[in-house]
Coordinates of C-alpha atoms in Angstrom, one line a residue:
Chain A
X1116 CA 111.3 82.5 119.6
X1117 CA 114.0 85.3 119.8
X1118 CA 113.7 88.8 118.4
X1119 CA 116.0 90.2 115.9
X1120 CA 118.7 91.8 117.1
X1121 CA 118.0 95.3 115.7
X1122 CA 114.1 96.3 115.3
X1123 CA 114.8 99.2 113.7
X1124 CA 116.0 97.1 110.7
X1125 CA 112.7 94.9 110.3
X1126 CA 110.5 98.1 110.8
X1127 CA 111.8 100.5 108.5
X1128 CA 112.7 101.1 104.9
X1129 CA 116.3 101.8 104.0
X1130 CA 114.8 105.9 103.9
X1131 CA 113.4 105.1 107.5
X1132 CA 109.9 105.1 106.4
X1133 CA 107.4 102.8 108.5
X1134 CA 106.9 99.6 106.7
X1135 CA 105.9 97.6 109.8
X1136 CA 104.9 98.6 113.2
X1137 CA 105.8 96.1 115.9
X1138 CA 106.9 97.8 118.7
X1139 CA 108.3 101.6 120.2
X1140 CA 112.1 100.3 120.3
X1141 CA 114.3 101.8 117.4
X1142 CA 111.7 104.1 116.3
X1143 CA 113.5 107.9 116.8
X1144 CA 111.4 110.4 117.7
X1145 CA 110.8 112.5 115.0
X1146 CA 108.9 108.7 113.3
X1147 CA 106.9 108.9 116.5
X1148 CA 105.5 112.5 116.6
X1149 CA 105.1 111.9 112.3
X1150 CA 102.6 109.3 113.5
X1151 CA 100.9 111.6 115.8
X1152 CA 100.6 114.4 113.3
X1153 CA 99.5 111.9 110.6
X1154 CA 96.6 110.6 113.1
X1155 CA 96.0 114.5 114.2
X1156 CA 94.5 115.1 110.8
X1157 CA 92.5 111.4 110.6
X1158 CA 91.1 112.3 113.8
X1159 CA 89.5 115.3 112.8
X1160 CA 88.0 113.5 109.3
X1161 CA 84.9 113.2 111.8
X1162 CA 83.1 116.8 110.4
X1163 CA 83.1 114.8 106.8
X1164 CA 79.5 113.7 106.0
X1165 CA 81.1 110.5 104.6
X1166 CA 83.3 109.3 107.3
X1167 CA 86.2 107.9 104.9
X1168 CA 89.2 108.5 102.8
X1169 CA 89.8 106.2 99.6
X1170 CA 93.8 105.7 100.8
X1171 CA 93.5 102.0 100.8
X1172 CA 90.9 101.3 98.1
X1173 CA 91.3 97.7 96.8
X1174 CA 93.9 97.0 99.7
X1175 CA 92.9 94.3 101.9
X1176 CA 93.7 93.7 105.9
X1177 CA 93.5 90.2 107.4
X1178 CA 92.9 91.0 111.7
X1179 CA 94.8 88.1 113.1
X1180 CA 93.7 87.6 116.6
X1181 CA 95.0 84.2 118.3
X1182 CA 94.1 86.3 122.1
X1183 CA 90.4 87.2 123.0
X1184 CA 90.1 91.5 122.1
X1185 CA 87.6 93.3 122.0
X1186 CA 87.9 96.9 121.2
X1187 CA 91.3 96.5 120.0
X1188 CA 90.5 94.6 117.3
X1189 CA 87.0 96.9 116.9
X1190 CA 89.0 99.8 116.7
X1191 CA 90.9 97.8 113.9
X1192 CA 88.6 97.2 111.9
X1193 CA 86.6 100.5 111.9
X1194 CA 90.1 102.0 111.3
X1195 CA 90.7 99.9 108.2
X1196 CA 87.2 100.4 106.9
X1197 CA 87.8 104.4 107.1
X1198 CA 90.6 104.2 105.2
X1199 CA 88.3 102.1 102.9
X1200 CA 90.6 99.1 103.1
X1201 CA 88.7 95.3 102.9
X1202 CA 88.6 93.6 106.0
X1203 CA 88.8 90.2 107.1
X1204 CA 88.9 89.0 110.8
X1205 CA 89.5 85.4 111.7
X1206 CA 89.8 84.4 115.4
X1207 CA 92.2 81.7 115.9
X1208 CA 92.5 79.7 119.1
X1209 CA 95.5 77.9 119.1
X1210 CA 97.6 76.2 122.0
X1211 CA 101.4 77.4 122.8
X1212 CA 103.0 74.0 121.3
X1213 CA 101.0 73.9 118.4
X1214 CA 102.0 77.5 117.5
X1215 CA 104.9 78.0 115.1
X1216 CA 102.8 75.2 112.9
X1217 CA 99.5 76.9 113.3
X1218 CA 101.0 80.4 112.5
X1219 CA 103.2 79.2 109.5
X1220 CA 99.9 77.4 107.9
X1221 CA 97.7 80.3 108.4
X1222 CA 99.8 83.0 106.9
X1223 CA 100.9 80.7 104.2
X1224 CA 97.0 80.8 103.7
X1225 CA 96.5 84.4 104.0
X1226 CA 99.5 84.9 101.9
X1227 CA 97.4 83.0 98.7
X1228 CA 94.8 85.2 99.2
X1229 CA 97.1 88.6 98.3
X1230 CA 96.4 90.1 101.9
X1231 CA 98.3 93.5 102.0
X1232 CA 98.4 94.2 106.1
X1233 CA 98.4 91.7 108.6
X1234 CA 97.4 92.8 112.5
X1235 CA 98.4 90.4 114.8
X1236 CA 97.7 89.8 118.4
X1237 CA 99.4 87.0 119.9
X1238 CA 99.6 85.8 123.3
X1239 CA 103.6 85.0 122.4
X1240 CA 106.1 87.4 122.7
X1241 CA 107.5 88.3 119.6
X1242 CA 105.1 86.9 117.2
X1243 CA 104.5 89.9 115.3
X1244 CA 108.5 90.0 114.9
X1245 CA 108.7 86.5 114.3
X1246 CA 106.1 87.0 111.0
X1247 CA 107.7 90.0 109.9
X1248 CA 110.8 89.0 110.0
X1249 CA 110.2 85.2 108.5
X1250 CA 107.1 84.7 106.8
X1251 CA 105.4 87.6 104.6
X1252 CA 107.5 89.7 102.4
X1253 CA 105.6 93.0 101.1
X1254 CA 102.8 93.0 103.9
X1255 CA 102.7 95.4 106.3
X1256 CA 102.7 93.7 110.0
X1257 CA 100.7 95.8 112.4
X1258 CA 101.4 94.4 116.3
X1259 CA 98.4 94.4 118.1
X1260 CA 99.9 93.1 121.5
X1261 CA 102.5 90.2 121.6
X1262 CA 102.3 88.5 125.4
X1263 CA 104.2 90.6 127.8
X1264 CA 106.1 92.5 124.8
X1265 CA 104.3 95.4 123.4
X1266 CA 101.1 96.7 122.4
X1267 CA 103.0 100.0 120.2
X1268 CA 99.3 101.0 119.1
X1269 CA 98.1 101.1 122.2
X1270 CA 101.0 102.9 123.4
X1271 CA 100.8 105.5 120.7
X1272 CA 96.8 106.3 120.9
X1273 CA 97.9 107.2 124.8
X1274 CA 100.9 109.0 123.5
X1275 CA 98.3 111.2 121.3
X1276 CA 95.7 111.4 124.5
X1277 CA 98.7 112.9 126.2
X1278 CA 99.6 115.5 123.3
X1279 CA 95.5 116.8 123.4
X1280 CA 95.0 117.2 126.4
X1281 CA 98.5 118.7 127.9
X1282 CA 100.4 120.2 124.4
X1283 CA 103.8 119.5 125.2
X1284 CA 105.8 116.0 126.1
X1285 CA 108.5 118.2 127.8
X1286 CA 108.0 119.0 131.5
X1287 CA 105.5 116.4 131.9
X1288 CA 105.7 113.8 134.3
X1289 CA 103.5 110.8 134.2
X1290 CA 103.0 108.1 136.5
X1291 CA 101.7 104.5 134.7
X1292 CA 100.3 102.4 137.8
X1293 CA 99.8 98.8 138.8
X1294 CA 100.4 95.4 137.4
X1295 CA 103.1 96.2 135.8
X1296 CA 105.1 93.0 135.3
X1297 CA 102.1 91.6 132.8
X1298 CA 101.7 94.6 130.9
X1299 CA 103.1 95.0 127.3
X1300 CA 101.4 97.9 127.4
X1301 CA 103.5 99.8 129.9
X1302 CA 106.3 98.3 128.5
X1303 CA 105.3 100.4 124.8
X1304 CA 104.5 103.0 127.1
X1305 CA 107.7 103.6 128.9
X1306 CA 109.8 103.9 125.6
X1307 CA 107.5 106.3 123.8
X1308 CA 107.3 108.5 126.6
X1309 CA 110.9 108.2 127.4
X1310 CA 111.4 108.7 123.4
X1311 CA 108.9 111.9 123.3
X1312 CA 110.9 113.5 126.0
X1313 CA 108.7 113.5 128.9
X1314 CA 110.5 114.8 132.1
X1315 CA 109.7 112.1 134.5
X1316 CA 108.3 108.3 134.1
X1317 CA 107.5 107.1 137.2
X1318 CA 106.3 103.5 138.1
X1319 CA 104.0 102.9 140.6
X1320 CA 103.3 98.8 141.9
X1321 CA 104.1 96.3 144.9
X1322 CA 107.5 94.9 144.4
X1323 CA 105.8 91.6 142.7
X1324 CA 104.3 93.4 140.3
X1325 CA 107.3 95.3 138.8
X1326 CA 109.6 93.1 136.6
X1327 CA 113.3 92.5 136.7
X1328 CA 115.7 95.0 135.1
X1329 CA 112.7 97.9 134.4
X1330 CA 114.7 100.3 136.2
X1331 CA 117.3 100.4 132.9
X1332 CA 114.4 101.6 131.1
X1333 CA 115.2 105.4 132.7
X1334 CA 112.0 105.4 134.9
X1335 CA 111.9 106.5 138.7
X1336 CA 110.4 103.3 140.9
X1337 CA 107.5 103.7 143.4
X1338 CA 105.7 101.3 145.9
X1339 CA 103.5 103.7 147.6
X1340 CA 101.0 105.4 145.5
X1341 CA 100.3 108.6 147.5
X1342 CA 104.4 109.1 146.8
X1343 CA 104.2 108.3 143.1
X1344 CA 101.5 110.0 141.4
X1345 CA 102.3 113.8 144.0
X1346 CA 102.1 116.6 141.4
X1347 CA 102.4 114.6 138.5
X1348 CA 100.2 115.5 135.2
X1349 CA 99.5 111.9 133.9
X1350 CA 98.1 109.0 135.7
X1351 CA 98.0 105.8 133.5
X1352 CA 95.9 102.9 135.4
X1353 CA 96.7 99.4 134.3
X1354 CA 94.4 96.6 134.6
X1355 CA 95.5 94.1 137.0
X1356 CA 95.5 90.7 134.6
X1357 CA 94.3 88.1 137.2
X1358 CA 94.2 85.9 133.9
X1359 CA 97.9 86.0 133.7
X1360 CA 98.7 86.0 137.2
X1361 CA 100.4 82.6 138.9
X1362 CA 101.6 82.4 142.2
X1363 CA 100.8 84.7 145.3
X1364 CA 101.9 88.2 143.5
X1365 CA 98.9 89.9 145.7
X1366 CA 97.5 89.2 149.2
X1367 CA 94.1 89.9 147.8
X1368 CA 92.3 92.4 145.4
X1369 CA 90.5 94.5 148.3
X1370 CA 94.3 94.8 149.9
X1371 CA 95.7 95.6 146.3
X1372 CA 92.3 97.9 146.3
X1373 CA 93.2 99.9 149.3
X1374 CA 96.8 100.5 148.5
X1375 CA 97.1 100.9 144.7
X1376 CA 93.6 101.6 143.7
X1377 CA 92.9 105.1 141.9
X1378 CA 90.7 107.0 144.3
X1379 CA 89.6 110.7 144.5
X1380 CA 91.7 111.2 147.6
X1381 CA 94.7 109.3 145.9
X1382 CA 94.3 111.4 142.8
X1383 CA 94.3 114.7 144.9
X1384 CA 98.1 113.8 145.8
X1385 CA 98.9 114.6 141.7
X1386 CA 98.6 117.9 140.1
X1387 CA 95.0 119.4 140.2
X1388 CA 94.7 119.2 136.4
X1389 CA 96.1 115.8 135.9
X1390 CA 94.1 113.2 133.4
X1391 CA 93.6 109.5 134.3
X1392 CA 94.1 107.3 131.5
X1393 CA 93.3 103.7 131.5
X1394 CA 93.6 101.3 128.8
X1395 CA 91.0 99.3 129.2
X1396 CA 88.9 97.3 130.1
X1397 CA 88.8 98.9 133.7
X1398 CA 88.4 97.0 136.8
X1399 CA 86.0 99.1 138.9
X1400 CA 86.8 98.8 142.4
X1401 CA 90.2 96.8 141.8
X1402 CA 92.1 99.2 140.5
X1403 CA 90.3 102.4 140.0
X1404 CA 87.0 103.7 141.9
X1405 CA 83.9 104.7 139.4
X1406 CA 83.7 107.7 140.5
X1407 CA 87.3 108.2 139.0
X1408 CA 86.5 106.6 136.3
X1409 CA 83.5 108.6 135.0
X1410 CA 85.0 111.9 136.9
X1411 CA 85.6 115.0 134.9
X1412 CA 89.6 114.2 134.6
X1413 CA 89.1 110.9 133.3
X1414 CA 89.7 110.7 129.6
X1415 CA 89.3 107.1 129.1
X1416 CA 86.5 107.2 126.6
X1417 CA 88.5 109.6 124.5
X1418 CA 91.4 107.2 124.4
X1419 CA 88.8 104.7 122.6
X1420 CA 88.3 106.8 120.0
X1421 CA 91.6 108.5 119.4
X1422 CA 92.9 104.8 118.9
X1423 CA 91.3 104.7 115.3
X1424 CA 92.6 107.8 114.4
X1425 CA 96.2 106.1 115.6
X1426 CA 95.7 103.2 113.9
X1427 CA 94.6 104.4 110.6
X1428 CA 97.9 106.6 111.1
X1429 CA 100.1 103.4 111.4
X1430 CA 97.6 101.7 109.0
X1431 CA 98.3 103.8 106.0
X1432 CA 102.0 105.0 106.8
X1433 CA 103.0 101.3 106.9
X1434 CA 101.3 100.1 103.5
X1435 CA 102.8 103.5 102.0
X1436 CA 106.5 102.4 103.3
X1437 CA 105.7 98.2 101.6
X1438 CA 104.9 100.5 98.7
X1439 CA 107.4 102.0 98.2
X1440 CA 110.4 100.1 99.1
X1441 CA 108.2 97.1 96.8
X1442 CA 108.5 99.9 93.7
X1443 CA 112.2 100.8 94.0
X1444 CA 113.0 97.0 94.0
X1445 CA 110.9 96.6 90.7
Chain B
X1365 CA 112.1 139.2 89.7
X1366 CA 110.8 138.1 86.5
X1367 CA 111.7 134.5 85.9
X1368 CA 110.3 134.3 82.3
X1369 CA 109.6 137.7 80.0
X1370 CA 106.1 137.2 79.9
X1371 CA 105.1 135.9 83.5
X1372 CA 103.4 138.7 85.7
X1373 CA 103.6 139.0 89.5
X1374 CA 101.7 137.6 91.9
X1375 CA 100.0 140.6 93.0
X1376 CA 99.0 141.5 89.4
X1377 CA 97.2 138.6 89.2
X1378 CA 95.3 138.9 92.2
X1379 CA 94.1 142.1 91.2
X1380 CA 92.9 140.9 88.2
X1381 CA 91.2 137.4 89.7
X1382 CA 89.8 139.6 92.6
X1383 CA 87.8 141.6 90.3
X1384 CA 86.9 139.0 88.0
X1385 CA 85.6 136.5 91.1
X1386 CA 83.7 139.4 92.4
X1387 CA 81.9 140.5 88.9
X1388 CA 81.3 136.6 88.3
X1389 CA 79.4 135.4 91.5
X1390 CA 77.3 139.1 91.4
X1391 CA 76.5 138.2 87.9
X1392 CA 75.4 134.7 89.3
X1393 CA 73.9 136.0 91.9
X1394 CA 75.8 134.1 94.5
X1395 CA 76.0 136.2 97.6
X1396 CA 78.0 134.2 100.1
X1397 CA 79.9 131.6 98.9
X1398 CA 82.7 129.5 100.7
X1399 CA 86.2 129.6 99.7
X1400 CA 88.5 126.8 99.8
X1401 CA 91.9 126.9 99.5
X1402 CA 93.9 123.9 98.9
X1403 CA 97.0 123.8 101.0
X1404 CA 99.5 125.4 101.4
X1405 CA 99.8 127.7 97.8
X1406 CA 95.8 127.7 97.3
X1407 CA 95.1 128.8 100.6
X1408 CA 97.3 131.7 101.1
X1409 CA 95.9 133.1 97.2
X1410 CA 92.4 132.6 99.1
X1411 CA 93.2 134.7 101.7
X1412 CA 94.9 137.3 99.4
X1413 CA 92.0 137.1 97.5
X1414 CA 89.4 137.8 99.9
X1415 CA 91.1 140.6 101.4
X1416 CA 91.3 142.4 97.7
X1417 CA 87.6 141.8 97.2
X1418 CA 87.2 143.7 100.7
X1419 CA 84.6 140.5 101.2
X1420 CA 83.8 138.6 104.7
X1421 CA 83.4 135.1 102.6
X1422 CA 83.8 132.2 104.7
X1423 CA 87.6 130.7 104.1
X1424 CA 88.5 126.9 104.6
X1425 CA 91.3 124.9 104.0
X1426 CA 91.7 121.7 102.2
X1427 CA 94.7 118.8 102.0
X1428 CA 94.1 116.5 99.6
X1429 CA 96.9 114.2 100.6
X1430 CA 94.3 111.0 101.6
X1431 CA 92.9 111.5 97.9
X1432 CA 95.8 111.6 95.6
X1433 CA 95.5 109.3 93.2
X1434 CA 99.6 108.5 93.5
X1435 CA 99.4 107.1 97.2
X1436 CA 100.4 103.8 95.2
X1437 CA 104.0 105.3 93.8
X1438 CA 104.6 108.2 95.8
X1439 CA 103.2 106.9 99.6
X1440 CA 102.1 109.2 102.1
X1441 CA 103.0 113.0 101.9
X1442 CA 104.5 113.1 105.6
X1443 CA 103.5 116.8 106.0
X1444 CA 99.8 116.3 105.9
X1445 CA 97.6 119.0 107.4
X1446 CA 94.0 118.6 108.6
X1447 CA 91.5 119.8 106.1
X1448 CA 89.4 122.6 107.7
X1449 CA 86.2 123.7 106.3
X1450 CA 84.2 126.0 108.5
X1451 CA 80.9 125.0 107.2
X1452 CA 78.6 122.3 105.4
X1453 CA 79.5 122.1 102.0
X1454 CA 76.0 120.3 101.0
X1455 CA 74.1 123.1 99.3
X1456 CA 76.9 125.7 99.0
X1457 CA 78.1 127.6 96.1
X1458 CA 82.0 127.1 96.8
X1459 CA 84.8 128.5 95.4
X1460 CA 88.1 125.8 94.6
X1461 CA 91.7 128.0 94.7
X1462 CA 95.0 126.4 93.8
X1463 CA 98.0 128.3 93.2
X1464 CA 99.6 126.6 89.8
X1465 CA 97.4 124.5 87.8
X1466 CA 99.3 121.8 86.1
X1467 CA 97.8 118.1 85.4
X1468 CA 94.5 118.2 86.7
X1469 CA 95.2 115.4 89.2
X1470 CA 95.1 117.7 92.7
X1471 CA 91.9 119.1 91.4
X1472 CA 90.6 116.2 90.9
X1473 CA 91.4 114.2 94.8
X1474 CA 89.9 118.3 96.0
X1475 CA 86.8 117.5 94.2
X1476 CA 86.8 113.9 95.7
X1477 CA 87.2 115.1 99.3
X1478 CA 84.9 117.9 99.2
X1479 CA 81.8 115.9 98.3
X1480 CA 82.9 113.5 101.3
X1481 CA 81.8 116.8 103.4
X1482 CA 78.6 116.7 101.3
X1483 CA 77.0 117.8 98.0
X1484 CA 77.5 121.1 96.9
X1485 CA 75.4 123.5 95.1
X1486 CA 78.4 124.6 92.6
X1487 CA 82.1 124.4 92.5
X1488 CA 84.2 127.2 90.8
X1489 CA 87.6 127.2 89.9
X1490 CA 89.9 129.6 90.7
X1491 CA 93.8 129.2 89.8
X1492 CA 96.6 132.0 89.7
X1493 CA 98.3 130.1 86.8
X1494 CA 98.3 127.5 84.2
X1495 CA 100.7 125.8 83.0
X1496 CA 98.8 124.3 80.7
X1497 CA 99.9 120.9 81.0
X1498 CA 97.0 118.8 81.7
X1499 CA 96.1 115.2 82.2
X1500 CA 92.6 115.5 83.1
X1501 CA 89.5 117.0 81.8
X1502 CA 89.3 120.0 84.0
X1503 CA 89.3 123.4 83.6
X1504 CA 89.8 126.6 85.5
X1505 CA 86.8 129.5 85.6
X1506 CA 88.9 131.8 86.3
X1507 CA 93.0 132.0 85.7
X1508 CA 95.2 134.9 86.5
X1509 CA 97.8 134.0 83.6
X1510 CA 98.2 130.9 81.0
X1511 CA 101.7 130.0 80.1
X1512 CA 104.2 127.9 78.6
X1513 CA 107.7 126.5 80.5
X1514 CA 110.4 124.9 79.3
X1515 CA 110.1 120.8 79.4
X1516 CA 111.4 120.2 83.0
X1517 CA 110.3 123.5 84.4
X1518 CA 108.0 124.0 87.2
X1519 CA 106.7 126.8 89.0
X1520 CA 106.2 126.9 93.4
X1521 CA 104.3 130.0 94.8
X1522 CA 105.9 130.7 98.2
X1523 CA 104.4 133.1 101.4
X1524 CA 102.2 133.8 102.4
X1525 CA 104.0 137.5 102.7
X1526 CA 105.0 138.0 100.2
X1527 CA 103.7 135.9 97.5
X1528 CA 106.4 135.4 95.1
X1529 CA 106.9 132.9 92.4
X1530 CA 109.8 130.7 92.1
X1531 CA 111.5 128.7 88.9
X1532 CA 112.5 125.2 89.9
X1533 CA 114.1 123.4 87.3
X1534 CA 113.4 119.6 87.8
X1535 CA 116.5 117.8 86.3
X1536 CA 118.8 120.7 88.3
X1537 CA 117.7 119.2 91.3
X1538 CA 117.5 115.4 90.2
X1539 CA 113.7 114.8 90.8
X1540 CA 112.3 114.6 87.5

């Protein structure tokens, strides 16, 4: 499966509007911090007594999930249901050969049944660009993590965690930390903070955990942890996926512990008002201590719930961009 | 500047919906109600409005962008602000303010929001024109001024200091 050449062809209208949202690449700034704003005002809906706009009354959202998620597809779902969009979730366990069969049959079906947005998470790289690009005219395609590729939602709700808590992208510098070779998550990460402006993107892993090449991406490379997180104002943890791991990456998780883990005296190298962020679900005691976890910087809960706000942001701005490009070809 | 003979100023018109409001909710006996201005016209004649009544009225703000009933043809307005109310609307006497009153249709998505906040005791309407030109059964309590324009013609209040009306002439600018 190869991408297409240009993203930023596939995920916008010919006005640059969002019609799908499949990963950070080839979206310019000024699309990224429209997201943020958009989600800014979704995220405070939560003083209404009803809990709900009517934006995508009688539209209907088919959650696509051939990978186990849980909150992910959670935060999906309650996202879609606030924006008083149907929902329909189907699980789909499906082996790596049988794929591009699998896929093409089930969206052929969902297709028949007039779904409007289609969220997709895919242990595949590029699936989500694969079905936007091949398969479904007119529906929005929402990536909700493609293999090692991108998780852009994901990416985005820490993007807006950021923005809260610290104001401004310029000056900052973050550090994102640990297995970073299997996360599609840092990878979204890395372009939307390099997009947004931050100061400083540092990466912080053993050797075997940082892939080929990521030093192109414009981020400053780290393999001791009390050197890469000094003074900065972000710490993103990643979770270290033993489930993808083959090979002898680590010695062992209490050695990966004692070097990469988040501590309190580890975190007292970084600024004294830096957040932890973690995307979740967190490891305790592999790559971050509880007491860091639940301590008064840690804002990983709020990340949980600023990702519906984000996603209903993506939700509705990439129905409104199929919307609109499908009524100036009519 | 006077764009049509018979259009008055902005500030004439507050005067006279400033006294009018007032008399009105003393004659209902309403004795603090919440104003809402819809964003971004509405809410600036709220605030000009509260500081002629010489009143301490609570002030919110409202977007109706997630209600419009165009989301289908028109998409998302990409400047949407958050909708702030300062208080529970279930129970409250409130008081709707739009600057130009034209269809019906924004009226109608401010209504649909505010009863997502909860159920209000009463909703009066409050706009500083009317172009009479409506699409919906709604109509204002209290107007400053009820004209005619021109086919094409529209009229933008901008501000908030001053609050001046401008002419925009639709086919000029290639949007009708």
């Amino acid at each position: 499966m190869s991408y297409p050449a240009n993203p930023r062809d596939i995920q916008l209208t010919a006005e640059g509007q969002l019609k799908h949202f499949l990963s950070i690449s080839g979206l310019p700034k000024s699309l990224l911090t429209e997201i943020l704003d958009t989600a800014e005002s979704f995220a405070n809906m939560g003083e209404q007594s009803v809990k709900k706009v009517p934006l995508l009354r009688g539209k209907t959202l088919v959650n696509l999930f051939f990978e186990n998620s849980t909150r992910t597809r959670a935060t999906f779902e309650l996202a879609a249901k606030r924006l008083s969009a149907d929902v329909l979730n189907l699980d789909i366990k499906t082996s790596s050969t049988a794929k591009g069969e699998t896929l093409m049959d089930t969206l052929q079906n969902m297709e028949a049944m007039h779904a409007d947005l289609f969220v997709v998470r895919h242990a595949d790289s590029g699936a989500a660009h694969f079905i936007a690009s091949q398969v479904t005219p007119q529906v929005a395609i929402i990536n909700a993590g493609d293999g090692r590729h991108a998780h852009p939602t994901q990416a985005m709700l820490d993007m807006f965690t950021i923005r809260r808590h610290k104001g401004d992208f310029a000056g900052l510098k973050v550090a994102i930390v640990g297995d970073i070779l299997h996360s599609r998550v840092a990878r979204s990460q890395i372009r939307a903070l390099t997009t947004l402006g931050v100061e400083e993107v540092r990466l912080v892993a053993p050797n075997t955990l940082l892939p080929a090449g990521v030093e192109d991406l414009g981020v400053q490379l780290y393999t001791r942890m009390e050197e890469g997180i000094r003074d900065v104002d972000v710490v993103i943890m990643l979770r270290l996926q033993k489930e993808r791991m083959s090979g002898a990456l680590l010695p062992s998780e209490s050695e990966y512990y004692r070097l990469y883990g988040l501590t309190n005296d580890k975190l007292a190298y970084a600024h004294p008002d830096a957040i932890v962020m973690h995307p979740g679900p967190i490891n305790r005691g592999v790559e971050i201590e509880s007491a860091v976890a639940d301590g008064p910087r840690s804002v990983i809960l709020q990340q949980v719930g600023y990702g519906i706000a984000i996603r209903m942001a993506v939700m509705s701005m990439a129905v409104s961009g199929q919307m609109q490009e499908r009524s100036q070809i009519s | 500047m006077s764009l049509t003979p018979e259009l008055l100023q902005p500030s004439v018109l507050l005067d006279r919906l400033a006294t009018a409001l007032k008399s009105r909710m003393a004659e209902q006996g309403i004795e603090e109600p919440l104003l809402v201005g819809i964003y971004t016209g509405g809410y600036w004649v709220a605030e000009a409005l509260r500081k002629r009544m010489q009143v301490n009225w609570p002030l919110g703000g409202l977007d109706t962008s997630f209600y419009r009933d165009d989301f289908s043809e028109k998409g998302l307005n990409p400047g949407v602000k958050s909708s702030n109310l300062p208080l529970a609307t279930k129970d409250r006497h409130l008081i709707l303010v739009d600057d130009v009153l034209m269809s019906g249709r924004t009226i109608r998505a401010a209504m649909n929001e505010l009863f997502d906040y909860g159920r209000p005791a009463s909703i009066t309407l409050v706009t500083l024109l009317d172009l009479q030109r409506r699409e919906l059964p709604i109509q204002p309590d209290l107007c400053g001024q009820a004209i005619d324009l021109a086919t094409g013609q529209r009229i933008k209040l901008s501000g908030p200091d001053p609050l001046e009306f401008n002419l925009i002439n639709l086919k000029e600018e290639g949007q009708a």
